[in-house]
Amino acid sequence: MDQEKTPQQSVPPGELEHLEQILRMVNEELEEAQRSVDKMDDEYKEAQQYIADSHGEGDPKEMFQTRMLMGQIDNRGASAVVYRDRLKKTKSSPYFARIDFAPQDEAESAAYYIGLYAFRFQQQLYVIDWRSPVASMFYDFELGPAHYDAPQGHTEGRLTLKRQFKIVNGEIEYAFDSSQNIQDDILQQELAHTSDEKMKSIISTIQKEQNQIIRNEKAKVLIIQGVAGSGKTSIALHRVAFLLYRFRNTIKAQNVTIISPNKVFGDYIAGVLPELGEEPIFEASLEDLALVQIEDGVDFVGDRDPLEAADPAWEERVKFKSTVEFVQLMDDFIQRLPQLAFQPKDFEYKSWSVPAAWIQARVDVYKRFPLLKRLEMVADDIHSRLENEFLREEEPPHRNRIFQALRKMLTMKTTLSAYRAFFRQLGKERAKLFKPFQKGVLEWNDVYPYLYLQAAFTGLQQSRLIKHLVIDEMQDYSPIQYAVLNLLFQCPKTILGDFSQSINPYSPYTLEDLHQLYEGSQLMRLEKSYRSTWEIIHFAKGIVEQTDFQAVERHGPAPELLEFSTEEEELVEICRRVEAFHQGKYNAFGIVTRTNSQARELHEKLKALGADVALITPESSSFHNGATVLSIQMSKGLEFDQVLIPQADGENYHTDFDKNLLYVACTRAMHQLDISCVGEVSPLLPFGKEK
């Protein structure tokens, strides 16, 4: 429910005058910034005109200097434009909070205004960046004793004032004083808003437990287990923004990559970092990475929807390759791979010979390299030996000839042959668990095991550019996929997700397994949900029976059950609700089905009845407001003002794993949740159960 705005007359004395003063300075700085942009634009055009007028025939030295000057102007101009645009945002909302802090043994408090950006005028700092050490006290402390840690050291003191503002278009909409971490009134107002097409920044409502994650700069691997609606993805992105600020001399936005589940979700989160004043980061899927890394001559097909497979043999293959044991078996095979795949013989050239034992010894020396790379290096060694010791008067054989001779000593010529050998040595029954889609084409469940072996056989292209990796929806990736990611990105990582939201019934690994995969990692939990009303969260808790799942005290209607006698009745009611949605106050309405094929079928039927609904599939690339039909798989990470779960009968949802699916679907709803079915509702849903 929307709350009434606080009138300007109630703003604490002096704050209106202070805002006017800041805005005057911002306007003055903005005018100067615009003049700087215009000046550099003129200088660039002037240099361009000089080159054009010279027709390339001017003094070479002058032409070179002019081009160098143009490059410098271009770089300075880009920086000036960024600064000008930041000032424009600052003008609209210069700050969102104020804290007054008195350092220990000092009687007087100093006022600090906190904003999205720091603002200086004539060398004096008037607004501090939300990521600065001093600003951390706003999120971490109530009035009274407080402290902060800066690169210069630890500072103790007292907070004497905490004040929060909402400033829009240069005007204060409200201002509240509070002794709490983040004011409940403001948090409630922010949570009551309708959904957006893009995920937004949350700098004004970051909670203490979230702030601890954002400002954690020491963990090499940080694992965030967060319940649905806890803000874990947003918090991970804010952490990236903090790290870019804290280590701005060593890490830039282009040094950060996020692994996300699909392109729709990637589009949904794309606006957070730009909103925080940082450049967008590169977003990729596991499929994108595989396409870059997999060897020529080998291809693969995309993943199957595990909820629609209905193929016991495929299910068995997926289950086996999703275990920690499978990684251990591959590690054991890779350890033995040089002995299994390479059987050295004497290398003979004319009357000279290099013994097999010597070749094997050199192969063993280079054990930290992939096998084929080892052979290349041994070929160089043999060439040097022949050149220096045996053939003082003669030309030794070419290195490539030596390398090809060594390759003939391989019993496994390719990564694919080595992968087949891996399964054969597991025994007859497990050998059946490798089944290529067709010749040279792998099933998705074989792609990352193949890449893991490829790393040991021919090598992978490790990324030196990426200095921080974010992995979202951690519960949907297998241990072998993590093993490959660790080879590709040997950098600090933020890994986040919720194991209660797993949508793959054939993935048996747990949060504890993941924590063990990253020995020395730090695990942090987010147990409070901010997305949904108390009624929706209470309902969702009845499905998965989570005891550590807390809801913010924000109320709305209880989830409603809609029961129908026929499918036609259900479709007509969904159409009616779609029409009501388009005439109502909400922005986004999610109609969430169990599978992708059900989403396509329902969308087709609703369109035939004239309903104004969109469809999201695994092939989709963007998210837009409106009424949308989508599967549970595609809904992950997204949120809607209103959610309807159709076809929620006992046949569609009946297994223990289906509880996870229903939990995901229900927790997409911010304000309203409805369930519909033909016949009896699924017994997994807590209708009629004791509350």
XYZ file of C-alpha atoms in Angstrom:
691
model
C 0.000 0.000 0.000
C 1.290 3.469 -0.918
C 2.104 5.645 2.056
C 1.342 9.345 2.271
C 4.259 11.630 1.480
C 5.684 13.748 4.216
C 5.085 17.440 3.320
C 8.072 19.719 2.933
C 6.868 21.793 5.883
C 7.800 18.894 8.179
C 11.390 18.663 6.916
C 13.783 19.392 9.816
C 14.946 23.027 10.039
C 17.925 23.899 7.911
C 17.644 20.937 5.529
C 15.784 22.848 2.819
C 18.395 25.622 2.958
C 21.208 23.046 2.878
C 19.712 21.355 -0.184
C 19.340 24.701 -1.945
C 23.011 25.448 -1.217
C 24.127 22.066 -2.581
C 21.994 22.483 -5.703
C 23.460 25.929 -6.373
C 26.959 24.440 -6.211
C 25.961 21.470 -8.366
C 24.456 23.807 -10.975
C 27.609 25.912 -11.017
C 29.776 22.819 -11.374
C 27.449 21.421 -14.047
C 27.689 24.605 -16.104
C 31.475 24.453 -15.903
C 31.443 20.763 -16.861
C 29.249 21.506 -19.888
C 31.615 24.286 -20.954
C 34.500 21.823 -20.668
C 32.664 19.263 -22.844
C 31.822 21.920 -25.429
C 35.421 23.217 -25.474
C 36.882 19.775 -26.075
C 34.271 19.102 -28.736
C 35.346 22.295 -30.529
C 39.042 21.413 -30.204
C 38.422 17.957 -31.642
C 36.466 19.355 -34.599
C 39.224 21.902 -35.198
C 41.881 19.160 -35.299
C 39.661 17.097 -37.621
C 39.277 20.077 -39.937
C 43.047 20.619 -40.017
C 43.614 17.044 -41.169
C 40.797 17.320 -43.735
C 42.172 20.605 -45.113
C 45.674 19.116 -45.376
C 44.410 16.213 -47.507
C 47.049 14.081 -45.836
C 49.826 16.191 -47.402
C 50.796 18.391 -44.456
C 54.026 18.204 -42.517
C 54.296 14.549 -41.338
C 55.480 15.621 -37.911
C 52.591 18.071 -37.521
C 50.082 15.489 -38.774
C 51.364 12.943 -36.259
C 51.158 15.478 -33.419
C 47.623 16.458 -34.480
C 46.464 12.835 -34.416
C 48.068 12.372 -31.005
C 46.285 15.520 -29.824
C 42.954 14.180 -31.118
C 43.450 10.997 -29.120
C 44.157 12.972 -25.954
C 41.139 15.247 -26.516
C 38.952 12.187 -27.110
C 40.026 10.584 -23.822
C 39.623 13.821 -21.843
C 36.294 14.457 -23.529
C 34.960 11.021 -22.576
C 35.918 11.635 -18.940
C 34.312 15.081 -19.042
C 31.057 13.618 -20.404
C 30.997 10.984 -17.631
C 31.549 13.693 -15.012
C 28.853 15.925 -16.522
C 26.337 13.070 -16.595
C 27.105 12.222 -12.965
C 26.428 15.835 -12.015
C 23.054 15.640 -13.795
C 22.128 12.634 -11.615
C 23.477 14.424 -8.547
C 21.313 17.452 -9.359
C 18.180 15.287 -9.276
C 19.104 13.563 -5.996
C 22.322 14.817 -4.371
C 22.081 12.552 -1.303
C 19.761 10.173 0.499
C 21.044 10.246 4.077
C 22.884 12.235 6.717
C 24.831 11.023 9.727
C 26.400 13.137 12.456
C 29.465 11.498 13.948
C 31.663 12.593 16.839
C 35.055 10.852 16.995
C 36.150 9.598 20.397
C 37.235 12.374 22.801
C 35.691 15.063 20.570
C 32.636 16.986 21.767
C 31.477 18.252 18.395
C 29.836 16.068 15.753
C 30.542 16.465 12.053
C 27.700 16.081 9.554
C 28.180 13.716 6.603
C 25.717 13.657 3.728
C 25.693 10.338 1.836
C 24.844 10.007 -1.851
C 25.244 7.807 -4.887
C 28.357 9.825 -5.787
C 30.781 11.942 -3.854
C 30.449 15.660 -4.605
C 33.244 18.204 -4.248
C 33.075 21.927 -4.832
C 36.143 24.120 -4.776
C 38.193 21.315 -3.202
C 35.719 20.801 -0.340
C 33.801 17.522 0.070
C 30.063 18.098 0.582
C 28.632 14.619 -0.168
C 30.393 11.309 0.470
C 30.076 8.186 -1.671
C 27.828 5.451 -0.197
C 30.775 3.057 -0.501
C 33.149 5.171 1.586
C 34.264 3.878 5.010
C 32.439 6.657 6.903
C 29.161 5.874 5.089
C 29.245 2.296 6.391
C 28.100 3.573 9.801
C 24.747 4.579 8.317
C 24.033 0.944 7.494
C 25.673 -0.728 10.484
C 24.815 1.311 13.587
C 21.974 2.889 15.496
C 22.482 6.100 17.462
C 25.238 5.679 20.020
C 28.669 4.012 19.847
C 29.885 3.475 16.298
C 33.087 2.986 14.362
C 34.483 2.608 10.888
C 37.616 1.180 9.321
C 39.461 3.104 6.656
C 42.795 2.467 4.945
C 44.216 5.058 7.371
C 43.046 3.081 10.399
C 40.229 2.406 12.872
C 38.061 5.260 14.219
C 35.763 4.973 17.252
C 33.085 7.468 18.195
C 29.356 8.122 18.500
C 26.532 8.605 16.038
C 24.422 11.502 17.232
C 22.055 11.741 14.253
C 20.713 9.488 11.483
C 18.466 11.097 8.927
C 17.144 9.710 5.668
C 15.763 11.632 2.713
C 13.999 10.990 -0.517
C 14.963 13.705 -2.986
C 13.419 13.627 -6.459
C 14.102 16.270 -9.119
C 15.850 18.412 -6.549
C 12.952 18.426 -4.058
C 12.703 16.674 -0.689
C 9.711 14.341 -0.666
C 10.333 13.224 2.901
C 12.916 13.228 5.676
C 12.918 10.911 8.690
C 15.117 10.704 11.763
C 15.653 7.252 13.175
C 17.583 5.323 15.770
C 17.226 2.146 13.724
C 19.579 0.699 11.159
C 17.345 1.592 8.224
C 14.087 3.296 8.890
C 11.141 0.926 8.754
C 8.913 3.628 7.293
C 11.217 4.177 4.337
C 11.865 0.488 3.834
C 8.122 -0.139 3.762
C 7.616 2.612 1.203
C 10.316 1.172 -1.039
C 8.998 -2.385 -0.718
C 5.469 -1.269 -1.536
C 6.446 -0.019 -4.990
C 5.401 -1.808 -8.143
C 7.882 -3.870 -10.141
C 10.267 -2.464 -12.741
C 11.541 -3.822 -16.041
C 15.071 -3.710 -14.648
C 16.494 -4.528 -11.253
C 17.211 -1.286 -9.352
C 19.919 -0.250 -6.926
C 19.045 -0.380 -3.232
C 21.650 1.943 -1.716
C 19.125 3.771 0.451
C 17.697 0.591 1.999
C 20.695 -1.706 2.399
C 20.306 -3.688 5.608
C 23.061 -4.424 8.098
C 23.422 -8.094 7.125
C 23.488 -7.111 3.442
C 26.070 -4.386 4.078
C 28.416 -6.916 5.691
C 28.394 -8.900 2.453
C 28.802 -5.849 0.220
C 31.842 -4.552 2.117
C 33.539 -7.920 2.541
C 36.800 -7.256 0.718
C 38.904 -10.078 2.163
C 37.107 -13.296 1.196
C 38.721 -14.894 -1.857
C 35.570 -16.945 -2.358
C 32.338 -15.647 -0.815
C 29.297 -17.957 -0.941
C 25.919 -16.282 -0.337
C 23.000 -18.572 0.519
C 19.944 -16.353 0.396
C 16.250 -17.159 0.610
C 13.940 -16.014 -2.168
C 13.542 -12.252 -2.192
C 16.497 -11.621 0.126
C 18.154 -9.410 -2.491
C 21.174 -11.690 -2.999
C 21.702 -10.845 -6.685
C 21.343 -7.136 -6.048
C 23.702 -7.420 -3.081
C 26.269 -9.281 -5.199
C 26.152 -6.485 -7.798
C 26.467 -3.833 -5.086
C 29.477 -5.786 -3.798
C 30.996 -5.560 -7.269
C 30.384 -1.787 -7.222
C 32.055 -1.583 -3.803
C 35.093 -3.585 -4.952
C 35.405 -1.366 -8.044
C 35.434 1.639 -5.695
C 37.732 0.116 -3.062
C 40.280 -1.247 -5.550
C 39.750 1.318 -8.331
C 43.456 1.392 -9.171
C 43.660 -2.349 -9.859
C 40.215 -3.526 -11.013
C 37.808 -2.062 -13.587
C 34.363 -3.092 -14.772
C 35.885 -4.936 -17.756
C 37.718 -7.152 -15.232
C 34.450 -8.557 -13.829
C 32.187 -11.228 -15.337
C 28.878 -12.652 -14.117
C 27.679 -16.142 -14.963
C 23.887 -15.970 -15.165
C 21.263 -18.626 -15.970
C 19.797 -17.084 -19.141
C 19.727 -13.978 -21.320
C 16.405 -12.747 -19.874
C 17.880 -12.616 -16.396
C 21.038 -11.003 -17.768
C 18.898 -8.274 -19.337
C 16.914 -7.839 -16.101
C 20.011 -7.119 -13.978
C 21.917 -5.144 -16.614
C 20.946 -1.720 -15.246
C 22.160 -2.068 -11.648
C 25.841 -1.216 -12.074
C 25.241 1.696 -14.497
C 22.721 3.053 -11.980
C 25.472 2.860 -9.343
C 27.790 4.860 -11.573
C 29.853 1.934 -12.864
C 30.255 0.514 -16.340
C 28.235 -2.642 -17.152
C 30.038 -5.922 -16.626
C 30.287 -8.792 -19.082
C 27.514 -11.365 -18.697
C 27.862 -14.924 -19.945
C 26.255 -18.332 -19.609
C 27.937 -21.715 -19.265
C 26.983 -22.359 -22.882
C 28.737 -19.144 -23.993
C 31.936 -20.229 -22.226
C 31.766 -23.735 -23.697
C 31.431 -22.368 -27.241
C 34.667 -20.402 -26.760
C 36.627 -23.243 -25.166
C 35.625 -26.480 -26.862
C 38.035 -27.878 -29.437
C 37.535 -27.622 -33.185
C 35.769 -30.641 -34.569
C 33.648 -31.140 -31.446
C 30.148 -29.690 -31.040
C 27.340 -30.016 -28.510
C 23.596 -29.587 -28.094
C 21.960 -27.385 -25.476
C 20.565 -28.607 -22.197
C 17.241 -30.405 -22.025
C 14.476 -29.240 -19.701
C 14.866 -31.751 -16.841
C 11.170 -31.452 -16.054
C 10.190 -32.673 -19.518
C 12.823 -35.280 -20.272
C 10.893 -38.482 -19.451
C 14.017 -40.465 -20.338
C 15.309 -42.693 -17.508
C 18.633 -43.424 -19.267
C 19.288 -39.704 -19.757
C 18.306 -39.029 -16.145
C 20.837 -41.627 -14.971
C 23.581 -40.015 -17.062
C 22.809 -36.561 -15.651
C 22.652 -37.787 -12.045
C 26.028 -39.517 -12.239
C 27.774 -36.518 -13.811
C 26.271 -34.135 -11.215
C 27.960 -35.755 -8.212
C 31.093 -34.870 -6.295
C 32.166 -38.508 -6.789
C 32.239 -37.951 -10.562
C 34.771 -35.113 -10.170
C 36.894 -37.328 -7.942
C 36.829 -40.132 -10.534
C 37.882 -37.704 -13.256
C 40.683 -36.324 -11.049
C 41.970 -39.873 -10.534
C 41.893 -40.568 -14.279
C 43.625 -37.279 -15.111
C 46.328 -38.106 -12.571
C 47.020 -41.341 -14.473
C 46.446 -39.875 -17.930
C 50.141 -39.369 -18.919
C 50.908 -43.024 -18.211
C 47.711 -44.281 -19.836
C 47.844 -42.100 -22.930
C 51.588 -41.908 -23.632
C 53.938 -44.857 -24.150
C 57.370 -43.507 -25.089
C 59.729 -45.221 -27.504
C 63.271 -44.389 -28.474
C 63.394 -41.454 -30.844
C 65.804 -42.309 -33.635
C 67.380 -39.972 -36.136
C 70.048 -41.239 -38.544
C 72.595 -42.936 -36.328
C 71.539 -41.206 -33.135
C 68.906 -42.203 -30.622
C 67.140 -40.528 -27.683
C 66.111 -43.208 -25.149
C 62.468 -43.694 -24.189
C 63.364 -43.424 -20.494
C 64.876 -39.975 -21.080
C 61.747 -38.866 -22.962
C 59.506 -40.123 -20.148
C 61.623 -38.292 -17.580
C 61.208 -35.019 -19.519
C 57.454 -35.572 -19.805
C 57.309 -36.007 -16.020
C 59.271 -32.773 -15.454
C 56.541 -30.753 -17.185
C 53.686 -32.318 -15.216
C 51.903 -28.999 -14.527
C 51.208 -28.574 -18.265
C 48.602 -30.295 -20.487
C 49.841 -33.504 -22.075
C 50.181 -32.179 -25.651
C 51.951 -29.069 -24.369
C 54.359 -31.378 -22.537
C 55.108 -33.162 -25.800
C 55.789 -29.821 -27.520
C 58.234 -28.921 -24.770
C 59.897 -32.337 -24.903
C 60.235 -31.944 -28.689
C 62.159 -28.713 -28.018
C 64.349 -30.561 -25.513
C 65.097 -33.353 -28.012
C 65.907 -30.777 -30.683
C 68.325 -29.011 -28.351
C 69.911 -32.304 -27.311
C 70.479 -33.382 -30.907
C 71.763 -29.954 -31.824
C 74.144 -29.564 -28.901
C 75.314 -33.079 -28.180
C 75.005 -35.236 -31.265
C 74.921 -33.215 -34.409
C 77.558 -30.579 -34.093
C 78.165 -30.688 -37.823
C 74.652 -31.492 -39.054
C 71.214 -29.866 -39.076
C 68.862 -31.543 -36.552
C 65.317 -32.522 -37.561
C 62.661 -29.803 -37.406
C 60.890 -29.448 -34.053
C 57.519 -30.205 -35.645
C 58.867 -33.491 -37.042
C 59.999 -34.474 -33.559
C 56.632 -33.438 -32.087
C 54.729 -35.516 -34.654
C 56.914 -38.517 -33.813
C 56.032 -38.068 -30.138
C 52.320 -37.780 -30.972
C 52.485 -41.186 -32.662
C 53.487 -42.596 -29.272
C 50.059 -41.581 -27.869
C 47.565 -44.393 -27.293
C 44.793 -41.755 -27.096
C 45.059 -39.339 -29.981
C 42.362 -36.813 -28.996
C 40.478 -35.526 -25.972
C 37.407 -37.367 -27.222
C 39.249 -40.699 -27.340
C 40.578 -40.018 -23.827
C 37.015 -39.227 -22.649
C 35.776 -42.538 -24.049
C 38.677 -44.305 -22.325
C 37.691 -42.681 -19.023
C 34.254 -44.286 -19.158
C 35.598 -47.669 -20.317
C 37.879 -47.906 -17.307
C 34.876 -47.309 -14.988
C 33.454 -50.708 -15.932
C 30.818 -52.065 -18.279
C 27.776 -50.529 -16.579
C 29.174 -47.032 -16.175
C 30.657 -47.095 -19.674
C 27.042 -46.815 -20.899
C 26.787 -43.395 -19.220
C 28.629 -41.786 -22.116
C 26.290 -41.471 -25.066
C 27.177 -38.874 -27.732
C 24.202 -37.062 -29.235
C 25.658 -38.011 -32.586
C 29.179 -38.424 -33.994
C 31.329 -35.541 -32.802
C 28.358 -33.956 -30.996
C 28.098 -34.138 -27.195
C 25.065 -34.102 -24.941
C 25.061 -31.043 -22.652
C 25.789 -33.205 -19.598
C 29.094 -34.273 -21.239
C 30.305 -30.793 -22.221
C 31.916 -29.697 -18.977
C 33.383 -33.140 -18.141
C 34.872 -33.040 -21.647
C 36.302 -29.545 -21.021
C 37.754 -30.717 -17.712
C 39.600 -33.492 -19.518
C 40.507 -31.160 -22.375
C 42.296 -28.957 -19.834
C 44.570 -31.906 -19.002
C 44.986 -33.141 -22.581
C 45.272 -30.064 -24.829
C 44.591 -27.141 -22.470
C 42.012 -24.386 -21.968
C 42.240 -20.638 -22.570
C 42.532 -19.218 -19.065
C 41.278 -15.685 -18.590
C 43.893 -13.242 -17.342
C 41.599 -10.269 -17.886
C 38.931 -11.335 -15.372
C 39.846 -10.425 -11.786
C 36.487 -11.166 -10.159
C 33.833 -13.719 -11.106
C 30.199 -13.636 -9.982
C 28.254 -16.911 -10.253
C 24.481 -16.568 -9.811
C 21.982 -19.380 -9.201
C 24.746 -21.518 -7.709
C 22.400 -24.428 -6.994
C 21.875 -25.046 -10.721
C 25.505 -25.837 -11.550
C 27.189 -29.191 -11.031
C 30.509 -29.844 -9.236
C 32.236 -30.639 -12.566
C 31.060 -27.291 -13.962
C 32.534 -25.551 -10.930
C 35.767 -27.490 -11.446
C 36.059 -26.105 -14.991
C 35.151 -22.564 -13.904
C 37.947 -22.759 -11.341
C 40.413 -23.633 -14.095
C 39.193 -20.831 -16.359
C 38.941 -18.114 -13.704
C 41.624 -18.338 -11.041
C 40.441 -15.175 -9.332
C 38.271 -14.137 -6.347
C 34.628 -15.158 -6.677
C 31.193 -14.220 -5.374
C 28.909 -17.264 -5.580
C 25.231 -16.893 -4.730
C 21.929 -18.694 -4.873
C 19.410 -20.667 -2.872
C 19.476 -24.452 -2.698
C 15.735 -24.435 -1.979
C 15.265 -23.078 -5.501
C 16.944 -25.931 -7.349
C 14.993 -26.765 -10.506
C 16.974 -29.861 -11.521
C 15.674 -32.996 -9.795
C 18.717 -34.946 -10.996
C 21.323 -32.775 -9.282
C 22.022 -34.414 -5.917
C 24.714 -32.116 -4.537
C 24.147 -29.740 -1.593
C 25.290 -26.415 -0.147
C 27.699 -28.343 2.061
C 29.193 -30.015 -1.031
C 29.716 -26.610 -2.628
C 31.316 -25.220 0.510
C 33.738 -28.158 0.518
C 34.572 -27.619 -3.169
C 35.858 -24.189 -2.153
C 38.048 -24.975 0.793
C 38.599 -21.832 2.860
C 35.578 -20.072 1.371
C 33.370 -17.867 3.521
C 29.674 -18.741 3.711
C 27.178 -15.979 4.521
C 23.407 -16.371 4.820
C 20.552 -14.016 4.025
C 17.439 -15.294 5.797
C 15.017 -12.367 5.481
C 12.847 -11.875 2.417
C 12.039 -8.331 1.302
C 10.218 -9.061 -1.966
C 6.924 -10.599 -0.929
C 4.243 -9.707 1.617
C 4.088 -11.535 4.928
C 1.074 -13.504 3.688
C 2.881 -14.779 0.585
C 6.020 -15.725 2.531
C 3.948 -17.478 5.207
C 2.274 -19.449 2.417
C 5.631 -20.338 0.778
C 7.037 -21.493 4.116
C 4.165 -23.930 4.319
C 5.424 -25.553 1.112
C 9.116 -26.053 1.882
C 8.840 -25.874 5.667
C 11.882 -23.626 6.061
C 12.401 -22.532 9.628
C 15.101 -19.975 8.789
C 12.922 -18.031 6.382
C 11.841 -14.620 7.713
C 9.533 -12.046 6.179
C 9.452 -8.280 6.516
C 6.226 -7.185 8.216
C 4.490 -5.935 5.064
C 0.927 -7.120 4.574
C -1.350 -7.805 1.638
C -4.084 -10.233 0.566
C -3.662 -13.910 1.362
C -2.999 -16.228 -1.605
C -6.283 -17.189 -3.265
C -7.239 -20.641 -4.572
C -9.285 -20.731 -7.788
C -10.855 -24.147 -8.486
C -12.553 -25.013 -11.788
C -14.429 -27.936 -13.267
C -13.001 -27.597 -16.781
C -9.890 -26.252 -18.490
C -12.084 -23.817 -20.430
C -13.334 -22.238 -17.202
C -9.744 -21.828 -15.977
C -8.655 -20.180 -19.248
C -11.588 -17.754 -19.207
C -10.760 -16.694 -15.638
C -7.069 -16.204 -16.494
C -8.128 -14.002 -19.417
C -10.396 -12.012 -17.121
C -7.543 -11.478 -14.660
C -5.183 -10.428 -17.440
C -7.730 -7.800 -18.524
C -8.163 -6.610 -14.918
C -4.388 -6.378 -14.566
C -4.093 -4.135 -17.646
C -6.692 -1.809 -16.143
C -5.155 -1.847 -12.666
C -2.198 -0.289 -10.852
C 0.379 -3.064 -11.222
C 3.182 -3.147 -13.813
C 4.024 -6.846 -14.101
C 1.870 -9.979 -14.004
C 3.572 -13.374 -14.161
C 1.609 -16.466 -15.174
C 4.048 -19.183 -14.115
C 3.771 -22.742 -15.437
C 5.688 -25.874 -14.454
C 7.493 -26.382 -17.777
C 8.469 -24.461 -20.903
C 6.171 -26.529 -23.122
C 3.239 -25.796 -20.788
C 4.092 -22.084 -21.014
C 4.066 -22.198 -24.835
C 0.778 -24.121 -24.910
C -0.961 -21.845 -22.381
C 0.269 -18.717 -24.157
C -1.153 -19.986 -27.451
C -4.545 -20.708 -25.869
C -4.730 -17.333 -24.107
C -3.806 -15.481 -27.312
C -6.532 -17.395 -29.147
C -9.005 -16.047 -26.569
C -7.766 -12.495 -27.155
C -5.630 -12.075 -24.032
C -2.855 -9.475 -24.178
C 0.007 -11.657 -22.910
C 3.682 -12.084 -23.826
C 5.767 -15.266 -23.680
C 9.248 -15.856 -22.251
C 11.124 -18.979 -23.388
C 14.754 -20.148 -23.101
C 15.316 -18.435 -26.474
C 14.113 -15.034 -25.190
C 16.646 -12.290 -24.505
C 14.809 -9.522 -22.658
C 12.293 -8.841 -19.894
C 9.446 -6.329 -20.160
C 6.577 -5.327 -17.937
C 3.044 -6.451 -18.719
C 1.336 -9.832 -18.501
C 3.773 -12.645 -19.265
C 3.496 -16.420 -19.471
C 6.705 -18.205 -18.506
C 7.986 -21.382 -16.878
C 9.353 -21.698 -13.359
C 12.806 -22.173 -14.922
C 12.616 -18.815 -16.723
C 11.056 -17.001 -13.756
C 14.049 -17.471 -11.462
C 15.530 -14.195 -10.284
C 12.583 -12.204 -11.647
C 9.777 -10.597 -9.670
C 6.214 -9.612 -10.496
C 3.633 -7.484 -8.733
C 1.101 -10.243 -9.295
C 1.599 -13.969 -9.913
C -0.847 -16.648 -10.988
C 0.176 -20.325 -10.888
C -2.202 -22.238 -13.202
C -2.649 -26.002 -13.532
C -1.679 -26.466 -9.864
C -3.319 -29.874 -9.494
C -1.983 -33.024 -7.891
C -0.952 -34.573 -11.188
C 1.215 -31.592 -12.132
C 2.747 -31.106 -8.674
C 3.031 -34.212 -6.510
C 6.676 -35.138 -5.724
C 8.906 -33.842 -2.957
C 10.968 -32.055 -5.605
C 7.842 -30.292 -6.849
C 7.838 -28.452 -3.522
C 10.948 -26.589 -4.718
C 9.199 -25.655 -7.947
C 6.116 -24.316 -6.189
C 8.311 -22.430 -3.728
C 10.123 -20.700 -6.614
C 6.858 -19.857 -8.382
C 5.145 -18.462 -5.273
C 8.084 -16.290 -4.240
C 8.116 -14.424 -7.572
C 5.082 -12.481 -6.285
C 5.551 -9.121 -4.581
C 1.959 -8.180 -3.706
C -0.567 -10.741 -4.936
C -0.480 -14.518 -5.428
C -3.245 -16.688 -6.870
C -3.352 -20.441 -7.544
C -5.680 -22.055 -10.063
C -6.438 -25.656 -10.951
C -8.957 -27.951 -12.555
C -10.167 -30.471 -9.993
C -8.325 -30.953 -6.723
C -5.428 -28.695 -5.855
C -1.963 -30.192 -5.299
C -1.610 -31.576 -1.761
C 1.800 -29.855 -1.606
C 0.114 -26.463 -1.319
C -0.806 -25.425 2.241
C -4.464 -24.591 1.601
C -6.552 -25.837 4.474
C -3.518 -26.748 6.566
C -3.110 -25.426 10.052
C -1.409 -22.069 10.038
